Coordinates of C-alpha atoms and ligand atoms in Angstrom, one line a residue:
X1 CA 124.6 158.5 126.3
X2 CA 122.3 161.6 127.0
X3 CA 123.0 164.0 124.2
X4 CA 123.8 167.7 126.2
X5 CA 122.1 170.4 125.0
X6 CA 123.1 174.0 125.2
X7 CA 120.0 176.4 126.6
X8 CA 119.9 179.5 124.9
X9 CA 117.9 182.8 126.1
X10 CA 114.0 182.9 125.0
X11 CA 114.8 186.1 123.4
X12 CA 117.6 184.2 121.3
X13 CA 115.5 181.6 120.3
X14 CA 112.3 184.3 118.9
X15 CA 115.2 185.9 116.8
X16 CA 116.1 182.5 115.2
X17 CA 112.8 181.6 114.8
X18 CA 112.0 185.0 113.1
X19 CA 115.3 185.3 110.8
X20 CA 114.3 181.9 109.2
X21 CA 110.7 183.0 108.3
X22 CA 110.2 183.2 104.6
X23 CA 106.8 184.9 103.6
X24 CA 103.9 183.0 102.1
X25 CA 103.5 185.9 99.8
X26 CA 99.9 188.0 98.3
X27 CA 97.1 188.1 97.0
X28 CA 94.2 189.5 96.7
X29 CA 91.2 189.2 98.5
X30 CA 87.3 190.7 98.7
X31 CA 87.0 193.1 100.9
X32 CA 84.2 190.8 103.3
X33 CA 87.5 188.4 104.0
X34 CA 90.0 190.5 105.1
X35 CA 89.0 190.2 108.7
X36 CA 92.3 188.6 110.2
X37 CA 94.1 189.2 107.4
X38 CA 97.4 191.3 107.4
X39 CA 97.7 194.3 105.2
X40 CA 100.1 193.7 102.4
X41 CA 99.4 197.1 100.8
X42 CA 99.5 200.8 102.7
X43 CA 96.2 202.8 103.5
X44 CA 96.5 206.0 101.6
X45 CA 93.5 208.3 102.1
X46 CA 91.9 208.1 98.0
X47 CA 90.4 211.2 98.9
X48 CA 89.3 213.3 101.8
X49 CA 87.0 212.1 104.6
X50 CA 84.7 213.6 105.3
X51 CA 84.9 214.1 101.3
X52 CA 82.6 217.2 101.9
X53 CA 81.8 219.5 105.1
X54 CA 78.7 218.1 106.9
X55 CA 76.5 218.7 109.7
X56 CA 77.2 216.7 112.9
X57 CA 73.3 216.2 114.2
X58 CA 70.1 217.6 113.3
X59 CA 69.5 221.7 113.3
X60 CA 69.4 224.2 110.8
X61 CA 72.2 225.8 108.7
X62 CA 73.1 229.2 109.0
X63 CA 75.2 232.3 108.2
X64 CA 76.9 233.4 111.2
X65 CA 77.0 236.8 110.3
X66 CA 73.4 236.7 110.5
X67 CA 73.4 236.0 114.2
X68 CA 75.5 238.7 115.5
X69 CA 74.1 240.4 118.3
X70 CA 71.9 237.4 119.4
X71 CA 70.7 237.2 122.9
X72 CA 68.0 236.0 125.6
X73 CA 66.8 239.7 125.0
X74 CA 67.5 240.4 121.1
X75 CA 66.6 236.8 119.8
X76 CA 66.9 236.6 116.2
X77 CA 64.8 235.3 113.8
X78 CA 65.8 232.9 110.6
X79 CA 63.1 231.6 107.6
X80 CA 63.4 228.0 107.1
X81 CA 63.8 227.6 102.8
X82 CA 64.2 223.9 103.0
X83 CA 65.2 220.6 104.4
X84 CA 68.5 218.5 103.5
X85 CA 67.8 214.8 104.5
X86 CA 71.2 213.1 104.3
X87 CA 72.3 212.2 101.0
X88 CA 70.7 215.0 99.5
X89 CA 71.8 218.3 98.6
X90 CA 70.6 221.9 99.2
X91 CA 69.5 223.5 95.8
X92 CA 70.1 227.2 96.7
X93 CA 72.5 229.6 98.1
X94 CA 71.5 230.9 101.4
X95 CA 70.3 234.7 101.9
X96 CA 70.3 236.9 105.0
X97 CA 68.6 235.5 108.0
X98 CA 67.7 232.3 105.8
X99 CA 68.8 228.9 106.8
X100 CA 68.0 224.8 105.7
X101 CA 66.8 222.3 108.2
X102 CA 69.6 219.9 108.0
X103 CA 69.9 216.4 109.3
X104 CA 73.5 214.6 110.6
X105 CA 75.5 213.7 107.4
X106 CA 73.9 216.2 105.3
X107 CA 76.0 218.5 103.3
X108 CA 76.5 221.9 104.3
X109 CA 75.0 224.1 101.7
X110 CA 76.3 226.9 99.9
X111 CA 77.3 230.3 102.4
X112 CA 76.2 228.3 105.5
X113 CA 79.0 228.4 107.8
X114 CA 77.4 227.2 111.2
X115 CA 74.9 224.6 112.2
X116 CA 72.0 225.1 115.1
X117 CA 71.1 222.4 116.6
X118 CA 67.2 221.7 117.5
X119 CA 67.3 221.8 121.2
X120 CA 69.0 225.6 120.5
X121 CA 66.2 227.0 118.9
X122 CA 62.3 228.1 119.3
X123 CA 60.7 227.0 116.1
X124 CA 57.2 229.0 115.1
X125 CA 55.6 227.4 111.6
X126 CA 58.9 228.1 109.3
X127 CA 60.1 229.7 111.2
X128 CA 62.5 230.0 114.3
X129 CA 64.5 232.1 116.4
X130 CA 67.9 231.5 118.2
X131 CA 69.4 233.6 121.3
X132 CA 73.4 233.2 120.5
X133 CA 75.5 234.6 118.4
X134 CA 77.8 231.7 116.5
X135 CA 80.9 231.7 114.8
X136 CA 81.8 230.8 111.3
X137 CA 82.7 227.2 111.1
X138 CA 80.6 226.2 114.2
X139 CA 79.1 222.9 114.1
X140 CA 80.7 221.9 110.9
X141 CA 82.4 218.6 110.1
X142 CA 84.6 219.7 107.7
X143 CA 86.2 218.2 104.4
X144 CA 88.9 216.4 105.4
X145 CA 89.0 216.8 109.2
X146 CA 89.2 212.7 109.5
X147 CA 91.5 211.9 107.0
X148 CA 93.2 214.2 104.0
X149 CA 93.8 212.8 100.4
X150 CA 97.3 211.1 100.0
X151 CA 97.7 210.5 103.9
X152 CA 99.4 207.6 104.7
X153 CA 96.9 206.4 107.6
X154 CA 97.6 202.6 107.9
X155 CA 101.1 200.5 107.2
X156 CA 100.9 197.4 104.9
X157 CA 102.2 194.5 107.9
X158 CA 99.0 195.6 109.6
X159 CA 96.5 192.8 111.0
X160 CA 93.1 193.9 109.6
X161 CA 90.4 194.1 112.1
X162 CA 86.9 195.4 111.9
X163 CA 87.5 199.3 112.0
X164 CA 90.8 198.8 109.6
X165 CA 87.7 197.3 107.0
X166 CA 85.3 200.6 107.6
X167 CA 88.5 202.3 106.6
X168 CA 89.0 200.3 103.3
X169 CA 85.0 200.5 102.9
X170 CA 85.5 204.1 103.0
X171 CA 87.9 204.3 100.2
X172 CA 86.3 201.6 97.8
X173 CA 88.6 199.0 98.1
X174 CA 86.4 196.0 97.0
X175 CA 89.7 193.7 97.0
X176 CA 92.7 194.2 99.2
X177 CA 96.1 193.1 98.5
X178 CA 97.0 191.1 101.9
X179 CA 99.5 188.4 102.7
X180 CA 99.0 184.7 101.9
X181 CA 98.1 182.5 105.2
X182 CA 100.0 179.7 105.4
X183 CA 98.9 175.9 105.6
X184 CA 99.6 174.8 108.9
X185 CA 100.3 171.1 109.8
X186 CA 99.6 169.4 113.1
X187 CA 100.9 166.4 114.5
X188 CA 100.7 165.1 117.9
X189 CA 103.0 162.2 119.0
X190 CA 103.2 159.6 121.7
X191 CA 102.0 155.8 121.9
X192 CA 99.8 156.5 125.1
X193 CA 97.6 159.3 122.8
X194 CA 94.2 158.1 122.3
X195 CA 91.3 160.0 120.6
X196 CA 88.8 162.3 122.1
X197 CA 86.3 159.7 121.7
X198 CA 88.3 156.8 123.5
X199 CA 87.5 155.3 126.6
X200 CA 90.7 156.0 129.1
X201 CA 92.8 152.1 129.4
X202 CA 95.8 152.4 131.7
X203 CA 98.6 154.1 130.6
X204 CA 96.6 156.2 128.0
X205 CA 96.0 159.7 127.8
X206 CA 93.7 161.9 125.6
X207 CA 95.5 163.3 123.2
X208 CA 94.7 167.3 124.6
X209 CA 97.9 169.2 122.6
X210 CA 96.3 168.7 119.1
X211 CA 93.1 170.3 119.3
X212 CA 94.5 173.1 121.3
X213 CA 97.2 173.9 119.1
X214 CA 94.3 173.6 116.2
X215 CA 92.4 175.8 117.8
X216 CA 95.5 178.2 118.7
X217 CA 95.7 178.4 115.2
X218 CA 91.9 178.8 114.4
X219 CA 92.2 181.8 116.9
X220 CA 94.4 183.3 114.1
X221 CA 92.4 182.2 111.2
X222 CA 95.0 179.5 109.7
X223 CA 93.9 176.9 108.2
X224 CA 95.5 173.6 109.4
X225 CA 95.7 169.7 108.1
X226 CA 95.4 167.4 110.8
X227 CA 97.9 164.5 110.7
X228 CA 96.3 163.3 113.7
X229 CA 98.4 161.2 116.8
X230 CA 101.1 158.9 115.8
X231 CA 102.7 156.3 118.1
X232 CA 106.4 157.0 118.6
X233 CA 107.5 155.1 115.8
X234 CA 110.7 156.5 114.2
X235 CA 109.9 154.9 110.8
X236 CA 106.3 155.9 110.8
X237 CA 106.7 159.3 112.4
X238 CA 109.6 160.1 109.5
X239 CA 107.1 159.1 106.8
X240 CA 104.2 161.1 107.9
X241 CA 106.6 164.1 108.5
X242 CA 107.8 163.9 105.3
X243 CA 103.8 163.6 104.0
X244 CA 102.9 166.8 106.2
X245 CA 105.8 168.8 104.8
X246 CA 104.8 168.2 101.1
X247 CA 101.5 169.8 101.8
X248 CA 101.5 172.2 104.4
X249 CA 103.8 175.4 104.7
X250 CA 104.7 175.0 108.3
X251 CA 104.3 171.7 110.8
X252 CA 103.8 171.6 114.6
X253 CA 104.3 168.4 116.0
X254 CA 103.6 168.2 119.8
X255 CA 105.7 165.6 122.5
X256 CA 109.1 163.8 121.2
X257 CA 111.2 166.2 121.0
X258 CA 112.8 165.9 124.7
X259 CA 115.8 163.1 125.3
X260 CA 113.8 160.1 126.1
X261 CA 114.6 156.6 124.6
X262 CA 111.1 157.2 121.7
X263 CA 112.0 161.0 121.4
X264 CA 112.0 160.6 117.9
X265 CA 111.8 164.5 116.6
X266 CA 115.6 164.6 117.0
X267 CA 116.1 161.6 114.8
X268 CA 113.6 163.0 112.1
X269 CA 115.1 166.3 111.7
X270 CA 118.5 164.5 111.4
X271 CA 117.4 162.1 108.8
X272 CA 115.1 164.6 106.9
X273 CA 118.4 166.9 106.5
X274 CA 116.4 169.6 108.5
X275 CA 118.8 172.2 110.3
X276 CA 117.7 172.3 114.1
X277 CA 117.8 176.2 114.9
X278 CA 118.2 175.2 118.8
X279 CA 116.7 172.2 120.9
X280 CA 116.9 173.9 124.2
X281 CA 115.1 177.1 125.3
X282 CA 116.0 178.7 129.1
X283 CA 112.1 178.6 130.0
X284 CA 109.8 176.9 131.9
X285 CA 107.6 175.3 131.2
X286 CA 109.0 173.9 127.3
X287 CA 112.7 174.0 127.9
X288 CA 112.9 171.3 125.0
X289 CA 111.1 173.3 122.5
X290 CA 112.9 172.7 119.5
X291 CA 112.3 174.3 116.0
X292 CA 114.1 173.5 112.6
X293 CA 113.8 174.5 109.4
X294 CA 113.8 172.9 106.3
X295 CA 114.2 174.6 103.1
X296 CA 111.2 177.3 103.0
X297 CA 109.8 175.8 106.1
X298 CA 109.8 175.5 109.5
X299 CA 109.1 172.7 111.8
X300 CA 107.6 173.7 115.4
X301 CA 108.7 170.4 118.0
X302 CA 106.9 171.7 121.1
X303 CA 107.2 169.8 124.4
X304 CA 103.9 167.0 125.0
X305 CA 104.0 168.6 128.0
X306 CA 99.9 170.8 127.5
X307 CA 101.3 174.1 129.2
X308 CA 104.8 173.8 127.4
X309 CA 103.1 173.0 123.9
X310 CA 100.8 176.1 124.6
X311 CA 103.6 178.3 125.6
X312 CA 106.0 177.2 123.2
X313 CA 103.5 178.2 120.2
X314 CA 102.2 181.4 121.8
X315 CA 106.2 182.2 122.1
X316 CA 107.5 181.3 118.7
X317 CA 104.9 179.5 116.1
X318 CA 102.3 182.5 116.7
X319 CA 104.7 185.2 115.8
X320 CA 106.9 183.3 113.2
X321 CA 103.2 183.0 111.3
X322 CA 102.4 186.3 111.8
X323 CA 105.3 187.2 110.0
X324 CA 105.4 184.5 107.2
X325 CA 102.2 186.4 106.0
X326 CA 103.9 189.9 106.6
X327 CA 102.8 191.3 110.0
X328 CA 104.5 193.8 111.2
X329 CA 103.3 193.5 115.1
X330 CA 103.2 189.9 115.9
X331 CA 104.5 189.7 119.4
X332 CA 102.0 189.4 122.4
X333 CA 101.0 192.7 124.4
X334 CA 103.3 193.2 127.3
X335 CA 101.6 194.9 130.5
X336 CA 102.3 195.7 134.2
X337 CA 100.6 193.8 136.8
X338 CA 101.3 193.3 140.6
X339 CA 102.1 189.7 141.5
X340 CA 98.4 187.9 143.0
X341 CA 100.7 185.5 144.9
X342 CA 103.6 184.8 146.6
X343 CA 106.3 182.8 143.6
X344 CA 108.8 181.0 146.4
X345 CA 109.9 178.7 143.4
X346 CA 113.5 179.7 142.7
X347 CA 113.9 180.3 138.8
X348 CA 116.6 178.9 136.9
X349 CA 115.5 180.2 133.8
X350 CA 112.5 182.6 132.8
X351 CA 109.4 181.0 133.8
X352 CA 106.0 181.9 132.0
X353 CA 103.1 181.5 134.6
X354 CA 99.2 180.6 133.0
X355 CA 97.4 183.4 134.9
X356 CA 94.5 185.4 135.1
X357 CA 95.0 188.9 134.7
X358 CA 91.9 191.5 136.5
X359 CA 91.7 194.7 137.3
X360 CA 91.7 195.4 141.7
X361 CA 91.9 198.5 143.7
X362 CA 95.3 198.5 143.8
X363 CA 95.7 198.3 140.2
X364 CA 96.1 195.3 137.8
X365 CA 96.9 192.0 139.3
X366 CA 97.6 188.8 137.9
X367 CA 97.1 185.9 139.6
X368 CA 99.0 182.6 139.0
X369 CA 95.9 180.5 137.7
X370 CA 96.4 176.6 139.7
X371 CA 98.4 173.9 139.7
X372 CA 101.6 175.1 137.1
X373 CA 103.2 172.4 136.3
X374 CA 104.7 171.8 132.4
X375 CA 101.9 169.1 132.4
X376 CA 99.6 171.2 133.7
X377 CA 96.3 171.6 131.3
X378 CA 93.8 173.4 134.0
X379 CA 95.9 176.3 134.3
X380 CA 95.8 176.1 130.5
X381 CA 92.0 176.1 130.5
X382 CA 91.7 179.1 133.2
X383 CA 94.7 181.5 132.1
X384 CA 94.2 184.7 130.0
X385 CA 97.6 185.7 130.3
X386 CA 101.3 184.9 131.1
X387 CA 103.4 186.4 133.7
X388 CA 107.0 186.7 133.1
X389 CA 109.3 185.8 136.1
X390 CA 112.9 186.3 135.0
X391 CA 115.1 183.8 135.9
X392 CA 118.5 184.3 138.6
X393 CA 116.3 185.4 141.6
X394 CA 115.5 183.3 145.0
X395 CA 111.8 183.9 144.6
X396 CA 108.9 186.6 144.1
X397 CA 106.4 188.0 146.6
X398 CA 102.6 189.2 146.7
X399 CA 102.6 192.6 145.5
X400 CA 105.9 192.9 143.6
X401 CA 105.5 194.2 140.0
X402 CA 106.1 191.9 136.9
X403 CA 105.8 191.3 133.7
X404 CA 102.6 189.9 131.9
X405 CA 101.8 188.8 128.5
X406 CA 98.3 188.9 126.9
X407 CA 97.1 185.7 125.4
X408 CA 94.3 186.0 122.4
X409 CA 95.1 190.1 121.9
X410 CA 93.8 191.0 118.8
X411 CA 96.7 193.2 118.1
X412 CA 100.5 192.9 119.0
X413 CA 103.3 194.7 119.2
X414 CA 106.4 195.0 117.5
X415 CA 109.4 194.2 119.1
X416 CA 109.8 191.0 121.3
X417 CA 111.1 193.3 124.4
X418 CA 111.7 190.4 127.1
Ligands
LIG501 P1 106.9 164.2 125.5 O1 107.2 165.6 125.1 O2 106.6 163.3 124.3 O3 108.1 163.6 126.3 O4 105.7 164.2 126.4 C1 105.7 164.8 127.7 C2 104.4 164.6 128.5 O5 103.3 165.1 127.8 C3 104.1 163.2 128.7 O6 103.6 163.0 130.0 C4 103.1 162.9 127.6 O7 102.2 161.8 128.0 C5 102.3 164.2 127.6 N1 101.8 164.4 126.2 C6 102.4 164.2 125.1 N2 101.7 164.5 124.0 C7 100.5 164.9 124.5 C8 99.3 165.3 123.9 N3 99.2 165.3 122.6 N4 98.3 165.6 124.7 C9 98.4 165.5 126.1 N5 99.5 165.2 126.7 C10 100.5 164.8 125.9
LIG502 MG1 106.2 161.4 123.9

């Protein structure tokens, strides 16, 4: 007898997922390999940036008071007394009418209060002349315009990316306290999986799922064990679980878990005492998605079906990682885009679309990207983003506004909002 299986909502199933995430912990790392990384530590501002007040290009620094009265007519006149490369410091106080060539970066020196740029002025020997008055703090970067000490300026759960590393540069952190990345297994199922290197015999397919999901995790610098592709062998499969479990932090396993005679994901979970968080997901494609957890860990059974496995991890594995190594914002981008084709396909539950999102006159339009199928892997290969078609309505036309989710966004967001 077909086991019946109760479909819950997608947004259900994320909160599941994310209530039985238990973080992988810290530690700390160099500052060079925090790229990817999530912050497990605030940025607070060590001290003020700019830590003193600077010229913003290349001129001369000056009194303003000395420039009062300065016109086309009545230009005024300043003695050049030196020249403040960047790095360096001016040695003197200014007097009237004097003023320091100063390069960008350079600190302002003592009683200057304005900076002139070159193109502003008529240089004679060292000498030059201006013909505008300025005003005190008039082409000044000034102490702590940026950032001021104490500031909170970035929250620990933060994915590090390359200007969240100037920012640490900035402040000297030579380590950063970050969250652990977990170990990620991968195990693709199904006797008709052969290699990449196999000739196609009838009946077989490549197995496609396992070095997409590895590379799905790659895009999010995780580190992952291969278990390679078993044949559905309930014995086998249990053993090799069991293997994966005792050295990775968090399995995938691709194709078994649906209700076919050598679905053999159900039986595992069952046998391994895992508790099965739901086996049924109102979505298409990867209704079947199923994930358990088992102690600290979870266990990811997404469909065999290539656009369902993709789906299924982008949905729940991706953010359920994101948070086992503290992120804060580990939900995909959502954005507005206007339908690129008609949708006549009545939905009985949410449906997530591979598409290619572009921008058009009439605004940003995403376009359903070829054949769409749960089996589909082209649509796979040419999608850059998912649009959202809730379920419960007779179909969708060209034109009408939905929902789309960004695929391989650098950044998330924080609540799952669909
Ligand atoms: P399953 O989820 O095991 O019922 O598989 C569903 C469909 O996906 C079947 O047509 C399988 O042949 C196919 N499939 C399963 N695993 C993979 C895989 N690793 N790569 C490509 N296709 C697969
Ligand atoms: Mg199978």
């Amino acid at each position: 007898m077909v086991e019946l299986r109760k479909p819950i909502p997608v947004a259900d199933a994320v909160c599941l997922v994310m209530e039985n995430v238990r973080p992988t912990g810290t530690e700390m790392v160099q500052l060079e390999d925090t790229y990817g990384r999530v912050l497990a530590e605030p940025i607070i501002a060590k001290h003020d940036v700019p830590p003193f007040d600077r010229s913003p290009f290349d001129g001369f620094a000056i009194r303003a008071k000395d420039t009062v009265g300065a016109s086309g007519d009545n230009r005024v006149a300043f003695s050049v007394i030196g020249e403040i490369g960047a790095g360096h410091v001016g040695e003197r106080e200014l007097d009237e009418n004097e003023a320091y060539r100063i390069m960008t970066g350079a600190q302002i020196p003592k009683r200057a209060d304005a900076v002139v740029m070159l193109e502003q002025t008529v240089e004679q020997g060292d000498s030059f002349t201006i013909r505008k008055a300025f005003t005190a703090g008039e082409n000044i970067s000034f102490r702590g315009e940026d950032a001021k000490e104490g500031e909170l300026l970035i929250e620990a759960g933060t994915l590090i990316h390359p200007g969240t590393i100037a920012l640490l540069a900035t402040f000297g952190y030579a380590q950063v306290k970050v969250g652990k990345r977990p170990v990620a297994g991968i195990l693709s199922t199904g006797t008709e999986l052969l290699s990449v290197t196999d000739e196609l015999v009838p009946g077989k397919i490549r197995n496609s799922n396992g070095p997409m999901v590895e590379a799905q995790l790659k895009r999010m610098g995780i580190e992952c064990k291969s278990y390679g592709a078993m044949e559905d062998d309930l014995d086998a499969c249990t053993a090799i679980v069991e293997q994966a479990l005792s050295e990775t932090d968090v399995l995938l396993t691709t194709g078994g878990v649906s209700v076919g005679d050598y679905d053999y994901l159900p039986a595992i979970y069952e046998r391994l005492g895992a508790k099965v968080l739901f086996n049924k997901v109102m979505m298409r494609p990867g209704s079947v998605t199923t994930v358990a957890a088992l102690g600290e860990k979870l266990l990811f059974g997404l469909s065999g079906n290539p656009s369902a496995c993709f789906t299924g991890f982008e949905l729940f594995a991706r953010p359920a990682i994101l948070r086992m190594m503290g992120g804060t914002a580990p939900y995909m981008p959502r954005m507005k885009a206007k339908l690129g084709e008609d949708f006549t396909k009545p939905n009985p539950f949410t449906r997530f679309i591979r598409a290619i999102w572009e921008m058009a006159p009439e605004g940003l339009v995403a376009v359903p990207a070829g054949f769409n199928k749960s089996n589909a892997v082209s649509s796979i290969a040419r999608g850059n983003c998912l649009i959202v078609l809730p379920s419960g309505t007779r179909g969708y036309e060209k034109g009408m506004e939905v929902d789309i989710l960004l695929i391989g966004a650098e950044q998330g967001v924080r609540e799952w909002t669909l």
